[in-house]
Tab-separated table of C-alpha atoms in Angstrom:
chain	number	residue	atom	x	y	z
A	1	MET	CA	-11.550	-9.431	13.762
A	2	SER	CA	-12.276	-5.907	12.917
A	3	THR	CA	-10.888	-3.774	10.003
A	4	THR	CA	-9.019	-1.422	12.408
A	5	GLN	CA	-7.722	-4.051	14.550
A	6	GLN	CA	-5.949	-5.648	11.648
A	7	VAL	CA	-3.969	-2.497	11.062
A	8	THR	CA	-2.369	-2.365	14.533
A	9	ASP	CA	-1.984	-6.068	15.207
A	10	VAL	CA	1.728	-5.764	14.526
A	11	ASP	CA	2.034	-3.432	17.580
A	12	ILE	CA	0.058	-4.970	20.436
A	13	PRO	CA	-1.973	-8.153	20.206
A	14	GLU	CA	-5.395	-8.845	21.726
A	15	ALA	CA	-5.534	-9.842	25.265
A	16	GLY	CA	-8.121	-11.150	27.719
A	17	ASP	CA	-10.589	-8.869	29.552
A	18	ARG	CA	-8.468	-9.442	32.759
A	19	GLY	CA	-5.206	-8.601	31.161
A	20	GLY	CA	-3.713	-5.257	30.556
A	21	VAL	CA	-1.079	-3.702	28.351
A	22	ALA	CA	1.773	-5.627	29.992
A	23	GLN	CA	-0.036	-8.875	29.607
A	24	ALA	CA	-0.844	-7.929	25.918
A	25	ILE	CA	2.782	-7.409	25.339
A	26	ARG	CA	3.798	-10.730	26.873
A	27	ASP	CA	1.255	-12.543	24.823
A	28	TYR	CA	2.559	-10.738	21.625
A	29	PHE	CA	6.259	-11.819	22.285
A	30	THR	CA	4.970	-15.471	22.816
A	31	ARG	CA	3.321	-15.520	19.523
A	32	VAL	CA	6.536	-14.119	18.011
A	33	ARG	CA	8.657	-16.824	19.543
A	34	GLY	CA	6.189	-19.369	18.169
A	35	GLY	CA	6.884	-18.050	14.629
A	36	ASP	CA	3.821	-15.597	14.195
A	37	VAL	CA	6.141	-12.589	13.535
A	38	GLY	CA	3.741	-10.730	11.203
A	39	SER	CA	4.900	-7.323	10.076
A	40	LEU	CA	7.407	-7.008	13.104
A	41	PRO	CA	10.600	-7.545	10.883
A	42	ALA	CA	9.321	-4.892	8.362
A	43	VAL	CA	8.434	-2.212	11.059
A	44	LEU	CA	11.830	-2.733	12.755
A	45	GLY	CA	13.596	-2.529	9.487
A	46	LEU	CA	11.651	0.650	8.480
A	47	ILE	CA	12.833	2.222	11.817
A	48	VAL	CA	16.383	1.221	11.404
A	49	LEU	CA	16.540	2.619	7.856
A	50	PHE	CA	14.920	5.816	8.772
A	51	ILE	CA	17.255	6.451	11.511
A	52	PHE	CA	20.261	5.317	9.444
A	53	PHE	CA	19.653	7.809	6.586
A	54	SER	CA	18.708	10.481	8.908
A	55	LEU	CA	22.036	10.265	10.686
A	56	MET	CA	23.745	9.923	7.314
A	57	LYS	CA	22.066	12.772	5.466
A	58	PRO	CA	20.047	14.827	8.073
A	59	GLU	CA	20.170	18.020	5.708
A	60	THR	CA	18.505	16.224	2.783
A	61	PHE	CA	16.677	13.047	4.095
A	62	PHE	CA	15.320	14.214	7.450
A	63	THR	CA	13.330	17.278	6.075
A	64	THR	CA	9.571	17.856	5.713
A	65	PHE	CA	9.989	18.265	1.853
A	66	ASN	CA	11.645	14.851	1.366
A	67	PHE	CA	9.135	13.148	3.958
A	68	ALA	CA	6.196	14.285	1.716
A	69	ASN	CA	8.149	13.280	-1.495
A	70	LEU	CA	8.749	9.793	0.120
A	71	LEU	CA	5.107	9.394	0.619
A	72	ASN	CA	4.223	10.376	-3.013
A	73	GLN	CA	7.039	8.081	-4.332
A	74	SER	CA	5.645	5.049	-2.507
A	75	THR	CA	1.903	5.579	-3.262
A	76	ALA	CA	1.730	3.672	-6.741
A	77	ILE	CA	3.985	1.007	-5.351
A	78	ILE	CA	1.671	0.558	-2.354
A	79	VAL	CA	-1.594	0.399	-4.311
A	80	LEU	CA	-0.018	-2.043	-6.839
A	81	ALA	CA	1.141	-4.119	-3.910
A	82	MET	CA	-2.285	-4.021	-2.329
A	83	GLY	CA	-3.594	-5.838	-5.375
A	84	LEU	CA	-0.826	-8.319	-5.471
A	85	VAL	CA	-1.607	-9.307	-1.818
A	86	PHE	CA	-4.944	-10.691	-2.870
A	87	VAL	CA	-3.176	-12.953	-5.374
A	88	LEU	CA	-0.209	-13.894	-2.966
A	89	LEU	CA	-2.754	-14.988	-0.484
A	90	LEU	CA	-3.773	-17.690	-2.799
A	91	GLY	CA	-0.098	-18.815	-3.246
A	92	GLU	CA	-0.519	-17.379	-6.950
A	93	ILE	CA	1.556	-14.632	-8.534
A	94	ASP	CA	0.768	-11.968	-11.253
A	95	LEU	CA	3.854	-10.846	-13.183
A	96	SER	CA	1.797	-8.703	-15.448
A	97	ALA	CA	0.486	-6.177	-12.983
A	98	GLY	CA	2.988	-3.497	-13.758
A	99	PHE	CA	2.065	-3.410	-17.442
A	100	THR	CA	-1.537	-3.820	-16.556
A	101	ALA	CA	-1.045	-0.398	-14.697
A	102	GLY	CA	0.521	1.067	-17.815
A	103	THR	CA	-2.096	-0.219	-20.309
A	104	ALA	CA	-4.953	1.230	-18.155
A	105	ALA	CA	-3.131	4.560	-17.893
A	106	ALA	CA	-2.629	4.530	-21.640
A	107	VAL	CA	-6.349	3.883	-22.319
A	108	LEU	CA	-7.080	6.641	-19.758
A	109	ALA	CA	-4.868	9.041	-21.465
A	110	VAL	CA	-5.893	8.219	-24.994
A	111	ALA	CA	-9.717	8.566	-23.919
A	112	ILE	CA	-9.099	12.069	-22.813
A	113	ALA	CA	-6.645	13.399	-25.312
A	114	SER	CA	-7.781	11.710	-28.638
A	115	TRP	CA	-11.319	10.735	-27.821
A	116	GLY	CA	-12.427	13.711	-26.035
A	117	MET	CA	-13.999	12.049	-23.125
A	118	PRO	CA	-14.644	13.579	-19.736
A	119	TRP	CA	-12.135	12.596	-17.266
A	120	PRO	CA	-14.684	10.677	-15.060
A	121	VAL	CA	-15.680	8.565	-17.976
A	122	ALA	CA	-12.055	7.992	-19.002
A	123	LEU	CA	-11.161	6.888	-15.528
A	124	VAL	CA	-13.923	4.415	-15.408
A	125	LEU	CA	-12.862	3.090	-18.872
A	126	GLY	CA	-9.159	2.843	-17.619
A	127	LEU	CA	-10.245	1.001	-14.264
A	128	LEU	CA	-12.384	-1.384	-16.480
A	129	THR	CA	-9.469	-2.144	-18.714
A	130	GLY	CA	-7.622	-3.403	-15.559
A	131	THR	CA	-10.709	-5.440	-14.511
A	132	VAL	CA	-10.949	-7.194	-17.893
A	133	ILE	CA	-7.385	-8.143	-17.929
A	134	GLY	CA	-7.752	-9.596	-14.545
A	135	LEU	CA	-10.741	-11.556	-15.645
A	136	LEU	CA	-8.875	-12.867	-18.637
A	137	ILE	CA	-5.967	-14.074	-16.347
A	138	GLY	CA	-8.300	-15.545	-13.801
A	139	LEU	CA	-10.259	-17.627	-16.338
A	140	LEU	CA	-6.883	-19.030	-17.909
A	141	VAL	CA	-5.583	-19.922	-14.510
A	142	ALA	CA	-8.827	-21.093	-12.726
A	143	ARG	CA	-10.699	-22.587	-15.647
A	144	LEU	CA	-7.828	-24.013	-17.802
A	145	GLY	CA	-5.482	-24.768	-14.930
A	146	ILE	CA	-2.484	-23.000	-16.500
A	147	PRO	CA	0.002	-21.958	-13.841
A	148	SER	CA	-0.368	-18.345	-13.001
A	149	PHE	CA	3.443	-17.852	-13.553
A	150	VAL	CA	3.036	-18.871	-17.306
A	151	VAL	CA	-0.190	-16.952	-17.778
A	152	THR	CA	0.958	-13.712	-16.227
A	153	LEU	CA	4.396	-13.960	-17.894
A	154	ALA	CA	2.547	-14.115	-21.194
A	155	MET	CA	0.523	-10.979	-20.265
A	156	PHE	CA	3.869	-9.330	-19.199
A	157	LEU	CA	4.942	-9.597	-22.740
A	158	ALA	CA	1.699	-9.011	-24.517
A	159	LEU	CA	0.545	-5.975	-22.632
A	160	GLN	CA	3.878	-4.242	-23.653
A	161	GLY	CA	2.863	-4.819	-27.148
A	162	VAL	CA	-0.662	-3.419	-26.518
A	163	MET	CA	0.986	-0.314	-24.923
A	164	LEU	CA	3.009	0.243	-27.999
A	165	LEU	CA	0.065	-0.185	-30.232
A	166	ILE	CA	-1.973	2.279	-28.328
A	167	ILE	CA	0.634	4.970	-27.726
A	168	GLY	CA	3.155	4.283	-30.443
A	169	GLU	CA	6.963	3.485	-30.313
A	170	GLY	CA	8.770	6.262	-28.413
A	171	GLY	CA	5.629	8.116	-28.062
A	172	THR	CA	4.322	10.000	-24.938
A	173	ILE	CA	0.784	11.159	-24.165
A	174	ARG	CA	0.195	14.031	-21.887
A	175	LEU	CA	-2.500	13.457	-19.095
A	176	ARG	CA	-4.805	16.298	-19.924
A	177	SER	CA	-6.772	16.483	-16.808
A	178	ASN	CA	-6.247	18.931	-14.011
A	179	GLU	CA	-8.323	16.935	-11.498
A	180	LEU	CA	-6.284	13.792	-12.132
A	181	LEU	CA	-3.021	15.559	-12.084
A	182	ALA	CA	-3.863	17.112	-8.657
A	183	VAL	CA	-4.038	13.497	-6.983
A	184	MET	CA	-0.263	13.207	-7.011
A	185	ASN	CA	0.832	16.805	-7.370
A	186	GLN	CA	-1.396	18.728	-4.943
A	187	ASN	CA	-2.034	18.834	-1.274
A	188	MET	CA	-5.036	19.209	1.075
A	189	PRO	CA	-5.721	22.385	2.864
A	190	LEU	CA	-4.390	22.313	6.440
A	191	TRP	CA	-7.771	21.903	8.042
A	192	ALA	CA	-8.502	19.029	5.888
A	193	GLY	CA	-5.598	17.238	6.967
A	194	TRP	CA	-6.406	17.502	10.597
A	195	LEU	CA	-10.001	16.746	9.797
A	196	LEU	CA	-8.863	13.430	8.209
A	197	TRP	CA	-6.827	12.704	11.319
A	198	ALA	CA	-9.834	13.175	13.554
A	199	VAL	CA	-12.073	10.748	11.397
A	200	VAL	CA	-9.352	8.094	11.246
A	201	ILE	CA	-8.829	8.370	14.870
A	202	LEU	CA	-12.518	8.400	15.872
A	203	GLY	CA	-13.416	5.764	13.214
A	204	TYR	CA	-10.815	3.462	14.668
A	205	ALA	CA	-11.864	3.980	18.278
A	206	VAL	CA	-15.609	3.455	17.539
A	207	ILE	CA	-15.126	0.409	15.303
A	208	SER	CA	-12.662	-1.264	17.556
A	209	TRP	CA	-14.667	-0.717	20.588
A	210	ARG	CA	-17.836	-2.103	19.092
A	211	ALA	CA	-15.861	-5.109	18.014
A	212	ILE	CA	-14.825	-5.512	21.636
A	213	SER	CA	-18.246	-5.044	23.085
A	214	GLY	CA	-19.675	-7.482	20.593
A	215	ARG	CA	-17.203	-10.256	21.591
A	216	ARG	CA	-17.847	-9.605	25.211
A	217	LYS	CA	-21.598	-9.937	24.816
A	218	ALA	CA	-20.963	-13.094	23.002
A	219	GLY	CA	-18.838	-14.408	25.830
A	220	LEU	CA	-15.646	-14.523	23.746
A	221	LYS	CA	-12.087	-13.518	24.496
A	222	SER	CA	-11.713	-9.712	23.756
A	223	THR	CA	-9.134	-6.930	24.046
A	224	ALA	CA	-8.627	-5.299	27.297
A	225	THR	CA	-10.014	-1.729	27.695
A	226	SER	CA	-6.466	-0.653	28.604
A	227	VAL	CA	-5.269	-2.248	25.503
A	228	TRP	CA	-7.689	-0.610	23.212
A	229	ALA	CA	-6.968	2.787	24.863
A	230	ALA	CA	-3.324	2.301	24.460
A	231	LYS	CA	-3.634	1.360	20.655
A	232	THR	CA	-5.831	4.483	20.107
A	233	ILE	CA	-3.595	6.872	21.747
A	234	VAL	CA	-0.442	5.637	20.078
A	235	LEU	CA	-2.171	5.826	16.682
A	236	ALA	CA	-3.379	9.282	17.513
A	237	LEU	CA	0.124	10.361	18.391
A	238	LEU	CA	1.746	8.829	15.377
A	239	LEU	CA	-0.696	10.084	12.793
A	240	GLY	CA	-0.635	13.497	14.616
A	241	VAL	CA	3.037	13.810	14.047
A	242	VAL	CA	2.665	12.945	10.427
A	243	VAL	CA	-0.202	15.526	9.865
A	244	PHE	CA	1.939	18.192	11.708
A	245	LEU	CA	4.997	17.703	9.668
A	246	LEU	CA	3.114	17.719	6.482
A	247	ASN	CA	1.204	20.814	7.257
A	248	GLN	CA	4.709	22.644	7.556
A	249	GLN	CA	5.865	24.862	4.686
A	250	ARG	CA	8.238	22.504	2.721
A	251	GLN	CA	9.781	25.038	0.506
A	252	ILE	CA	12.949	26.753	1.793
A	253	VAL	CA	12.343	30.478	1.764
A	254	ARG	CA	15.636	32.243	0.694
A	255	PRO	CA	16.721	35.568	2.038
A	256	GLY	CA	14.999	38.441	0.429
A	257	LYS	CA	12.171	36.143	-0.976
A	258	GLU	CA	8.595	35.861	0.404
A	259	SER	CA	6.223	32.973	0.103
A	260	CYS	CA	3.677	33.041	-2.454
A	261	PRO	CA	0.009	33.391	-1.091
A	262	MET	CA	-2.290	30.383	-1.742
A	263	ASP	CA	-4.440	32.458	-4.030
A	264	GLY	CA	-1.662	32.819	-6.598
A	265	THR	CA	-1.130	36.449	-5.957
A	266	GLY	CA	2.162	37.876	-4.781
A	267	ALA	CA	5.623	39.350	-5.886
A	268	VAL	CA	7.275	37.893	-8.903
A	269	GLY	CA	9.918	35.292	-8.060
A	270	CYS	CA	8.209	34.564	-4.523
A	271	ILE	CA	8.624	31.022	-3.187
A	272	PRO	CA	5.661	28.787	-3.768
A	273	VAL	CA	3.700	27.698	-0.628
A	274	ILE	CA	3.952	23.849	-0.509
A	275	GLU	CA	2.141	22.526	2.454
A	276	GLY	CA	-0.536	20.122	3.530
A	277	VAL	CA	-1.183	16.431	3.250
A	278	PRO	CA	-0.964	15.063	-0.149
A	279	TRP	CA	-4.272	13.857	-1.559
A	280	ALA	CA	-2.389	10.598	-2.588
A	281	VAL	CA	-2.418	9.722	1.087
A	282	LEU	CA	-6.376	9.866	1.040
A	283	VAL	CA	-6.422	7.378	-1.844
A	284	VAL	CA	-4.269	4.863	0.091
A	285	LEU	CA	-6.307	5.316	3.289
A	286	VAL	CA	-9.720	4.783	1.538
A	287	LEU	CA	-8.315	1.611	-0.214
A	288	LEU	CA	-6.801	0.373	3.140
A	289	VAL	CA	-10.080	0.779	4.894
A	290	VAL	CA	-12.156	-0.907	2.299
A	291	LEU	CA	-9.868	-3.560	1.287
A	292	THR	CA	-9.099	-4.592	5.008
A	293	PHE	CA	-12.895	-4.758	5.546
A	294	VAL	CA	-13.164	-7.074	2.517
A	295	THR	CA	-10.534	-9.484	3.639
A	296	GLY	CA	-11.363	-9.283	7.410
A	297	ARG	CA	-15.077	-8.781	7.834
A	298	THR	CA	-16.751	-10.580	4.823
A	299	SER	CA	-17.183	-14.256	3.975
A	300	PHE	CA	-15.319	-13.510	0.679
A	301	GLY	CA	-12.284	-12.523	2.788
A	302	ARG	CA	-12.443	-15.680	4.845
A	303	HIS	CA	-12.674	-17.764	1.591
A	304	ILE	CA	-9.662	-16.239	0.269
A	305	TYR	CA	-7.555	-17.139	3.368
A	306	ALA	CA	-9.242	-20.631	3.319
A	307	VAL	CA	-8.175	-21.367	-0.310
A	308	GLY	CA	-4.719	-19.954	0.312
A	309	GLY	CA	-4.324	-22.166	3.308
A	310	ASN	CA	-5.584	-25.406	1.777
A	311	SER	CA	-7.374	-25.308	-1.688
A	312	GLU	CA	-8.554	-29.021	-1.384
A	313	ALA	CA	-9.965	-28.491	2.166
A	314	ALA	CA	-11.604	-25.276	0.922
A	315	ARG	CA	-13.284	-27.028	-2.139
A	316	ARG	CA	-14.577	-29.754	0.257
A	317	ALA	CA	-16.049	-27.170	2.557
A	318	GLY	CA	-18.220	-25.878	-0.320
A	319	ILE	CA	-16.028	-22.999	-1.351
A	320	SER	CA	-15.926	-22.133	-5.057
A	321	VAL	CA	-12.203	-22.252	-5.460
A	322	LYS	CA	-12.163	-21.154	-9.017
A	323	MET	CA	-14.350	-18.180	-8.645
A	324	ILE	CA	-12.293	-17.014	-5.559
A	325	LYS	CA	-9.188	-17.207	-7.892
A	326	ILE	CA	-10.982	-15.271	-10.712
A	327	TYR	CA	-12.206	-12.521	-8.337
A	328	CYS	CA	-8.778	-12.125	-6.847
A	329	PHE	CA	-7.037	-11.599	-10.119
A	330	MET	CA	-9.700	-9.242	-11.090
A	331	ILE	CA	-9.081	-7.198	-7.948
A	332	CYS	CA	-5.285	-7.331	-8.486
A	333	SER	CA	-5.646	-5.909	-11.942
A	334	THR	CA	-8.197	-3.373	-11.074
A	335	LEU	CA	-5.868	-2.053	-8.204
A	336	ALA	CA	-3.113	-2.156	-10.847
A	337	ALA	CA	-5.115	0.071	-12.951
A	338	VAL	CA	-5.414	2.400	-10.057
A	339	ALA	CA	-1.828	2.398	-9.568
A	340	GLY	CA	-1.335	3.124	-13.282
A	341	VAL	CA	-3.565	6.336	-12.970
A	342	LEU	CA	-1.327	7.512	-10.027
A	343	ILE	CA	1.870	6.899	-12.081
A	344	ALA	CA	0.416	8.890	-14.839
A	345	SER	CA	-0.508	11.491	-12.480
A	346	ARG	CA	2.966	11.767	-11.019
A	347	ASP	CA	4.585	11.641	-14.295
A	348	ASN	CA	2.004	14.158	-15.918
A	349	SER	CA	2.068	11.698	-18.912
A	350	VAL	CA	1.886	8.084	-20.165
A	351	SER	CA	4.681	6.461	-22.175
A	352	PRO	CA	5.428	2.702	-23.244
A	353	THR	CA	7.562	2.424	-20.219
A	354	THR	CA	4.923	3.352	-17.791
A	355	GLY	CA	4.601	0.446	-15.115
A	356	GLY	CA	7.745	-1.192	-16.384
A	357	ALA	CA	11.330	-1.152	-15.169
A	358	GLN	CA	11.323	-2.186	-11.398
A	359	THR	CA	7.725	-1.224	-10.944
A	360	LEU	CA	6.419	-4.875	-10.507
A	361	LEU	CA	9.538	-5.920	-8.446
A	362	PHE	CA	9.256	-3.201	-6.072
A	363	ALA	CA	5.514	-4.165	-5.715
A	364	VAL	CA	6.083	-7.791	-4.967
A	365	GLY	CA	8.787	-6.823	-2.774
A	366	ALA	CA	6.606	-4.502	-0.820
A	367	ALA	CA	4.047	-7.047	-0.278
A	368	VAL	CA	6.558	-9.771	0.851
A	369	ILE	CA	8.611	-7.453	3.090
A	370	GLY	CA	5.575	-6.275	4.722
A	371	GLY	CA	4.633	-9.760	5.758
A	372	THR	CA	2.444	-11.373	3.090
A	373	SER	CA	3.539	-15.079	2.747
A	374	LEU	CA	4.653	-16.323	-0.744
A	375	PHE	CA	3.218	-19.644	0.176
A	376	GLY	CA	-0.384	-18.295	0.467
A	377	GLY	CA	-2.863	-18.012	3.439
A	378	LYS	CA	-1.147	-15.391	5.373
A	379	GLY	CA	-1.043	-11.661	4.845
A	380	ARG	CA	-2.927	-8.385	5.254
A	381	VAL	CA	-3.482	-5.318	3.043
A	382	MET	CA	-1.689	-3.280	5.653
A	383	ASP	CA	1.466	-5.398	4.753
A	384	ALA	CA	1.609	-3.454	1.485
A	385	ILE	CA	1.882	-0.069	3.171
A	386	ILE	CA	4.388	-1.167	5.519
A	387	GLY	CA	6.567	-3.022	2.948
A	388	GLY	CA	6.084	-0.130	0.439
A	389	LEU	CA	7.512	2.475	2.859
A	390	VAL	CA	10.430	0.193	3.409
A	391	ILE	CA	11.120	0.231	-0.376
A	392	ALA	CA	10.479	3.858	-0.628
A	393	VAL	CA	12.953	4.668	2.011
A	394	ILE	CA	15.542	2.593	0.481
A	395	ALA	CA	14.936	4.016	-2.992
A	396	ASN	CA	14.950	7.506	-1.642
A	397	GLY	CA	17.831	7.211	0.940
A	398	LEU	CA	20.514	5.287	-1.047
A	399	PRO	CA	20.830	7.782	-3.684
A	400	LEU	CA	21.655	10.504	-1.183
A	401	ILE	CA	24.448	8.295	0.013
A	402	THR	CA	25.656	6.791	-3.173
A	403	GLN	CA	25.050	7.350	-6.972
A	404	GLN	CA	26.125	3.771	-7.794
A	405	SER	CA	22.807	2.037	-8.988
A	406	GLY	CA	24.354	-1.396	-8.503
A	407	ILE	CA	24.444	-0.937	-4.839
A	408	GLN	CA	20.823	0.234	-4.724
A	409	TYR	CA	19.698	-2.903	-6.567
A	410	VAL	CA	21.850	-5.214	-4.411
A	411	VAL	CA	20.488	-3.680	-1.175
A	412	THR	CA	16.985	-3.862	-2.283
A	413	GLY	CA	17.395	-7.503	-3.307
A	414	LEU	CA	18.959	-8.303	-0.060
A	415	VAL	CA	16.182	-6.861	1.854
A	416	LEU	CA	13.713	-9.017	-0.163
A	417	LEU	CA	15.582	-12.073	0.370
A	418	VAL	CA	15.641	-11.372	4.091
A	419	ALA	CA	12.032	-10.930	4.205
A	420	ALA	CA	11.427	-14.218	2.196
A	421	SER	CA	13.790	-16.049	4.665
A	422	VAL	CA	11.976	-14.639	7.714
A	423	ASP	CA	8.727	-15.956	6.040
A	424	ALA	CA	10.125	-19.316	5.508
A	425	ILE	CA	11.588	-19.733	8.934
A	426	SER	CA	8.340	-18.478	10.751
A	427	ARG	CA	6.422	-20.922	8.825
A	428	LYS	CA	8.589	-23.789	9.938
A	429	ARG	CA	8.559	-22.644	13.547
A	430	SER	CA	4.814	-22.223	13.642
A	431	THR	CA	4.209	-25.714	11.897
A	432	PRO	CA	4.092	-28.549	14.419
A	433	SER	CA	6.700	-31.046	13.922
């Protein structure tokens, strides 16, 4: 299966050459009735939540400003959830991912502010911090056989102490890098947003068509041309709407005020121009393409699913189960470090609470709500994005309706519980009795 095919499998499945869109839809619902629901519940939940909050608070929730803010809010959680997908595919867990993000961000900030390192060098050092933490966790889990729950719980506590030693109790370190701050606080030029749209659509169309052609030449069942065209058109329309909305001026221009020119000149007190696709979106897209390719088009990715499905069978097939586990924990912690950089960029600083609070819970919830199984062997990197958007919509929309944090926690917990229940039920339905 190609990288881009995995991204849209939730919408329309593959069909035979002689089938069309109608046949593909019938095949899809047949799979759903058989228990293979994938990300369908999360997609439906996202649509329902978006409509609900838009109807309840159209003047605040259903605005271009809030739409862009929602994407920025979800970026770090999505990236953290992407890393957790690799661990969850093995049937393992990483409870320390949130504070791994905070520790990596702390190392990055100190390297720039105190050690005077250039931001690219400091960034590499921060990412390597996450990789080393993942290596340590992987060795303890794979080589010593300690349950991942115990190891990562211990790291959850230890890394909080490491952050205090680096930053100091009650301390805060500013992120002194305009380039890193721009990732979560600046937007692309309008033309760059449309260029990104064109590249994504063209890349999807070409890669998916090459995969279809390859399967046909090999005499294998492949997606019908009409289904491929329908997927491409739907994807182009959806992303086109997103880019169009993000390219609108998101600041409300008050009477008597003018918008500030992009070059910084203009009248005193003018309304700043805020428009364009956030750079954070590009980060997520690049990670989605790379990681989906790894899981869907490499032997390493196939080995991950094999180990998660049945580790003993994978071992007997010659797969190094221990090394797969080590690599997955390293990937998880490295992506956690990326998430830590994004959090620091959004907050403009790093503190001992960076990566704490609900960060880990939201990330795990995002992966599970998106469709990644807690039992291992089932899930995609795309699940992290879908689930992350669900979490972001809830976190963004509920405070507009009620200020009671208790209700917000209850609703988020119920959504996660429903997702886990759907996963368990679908596994029972798909398992032959």
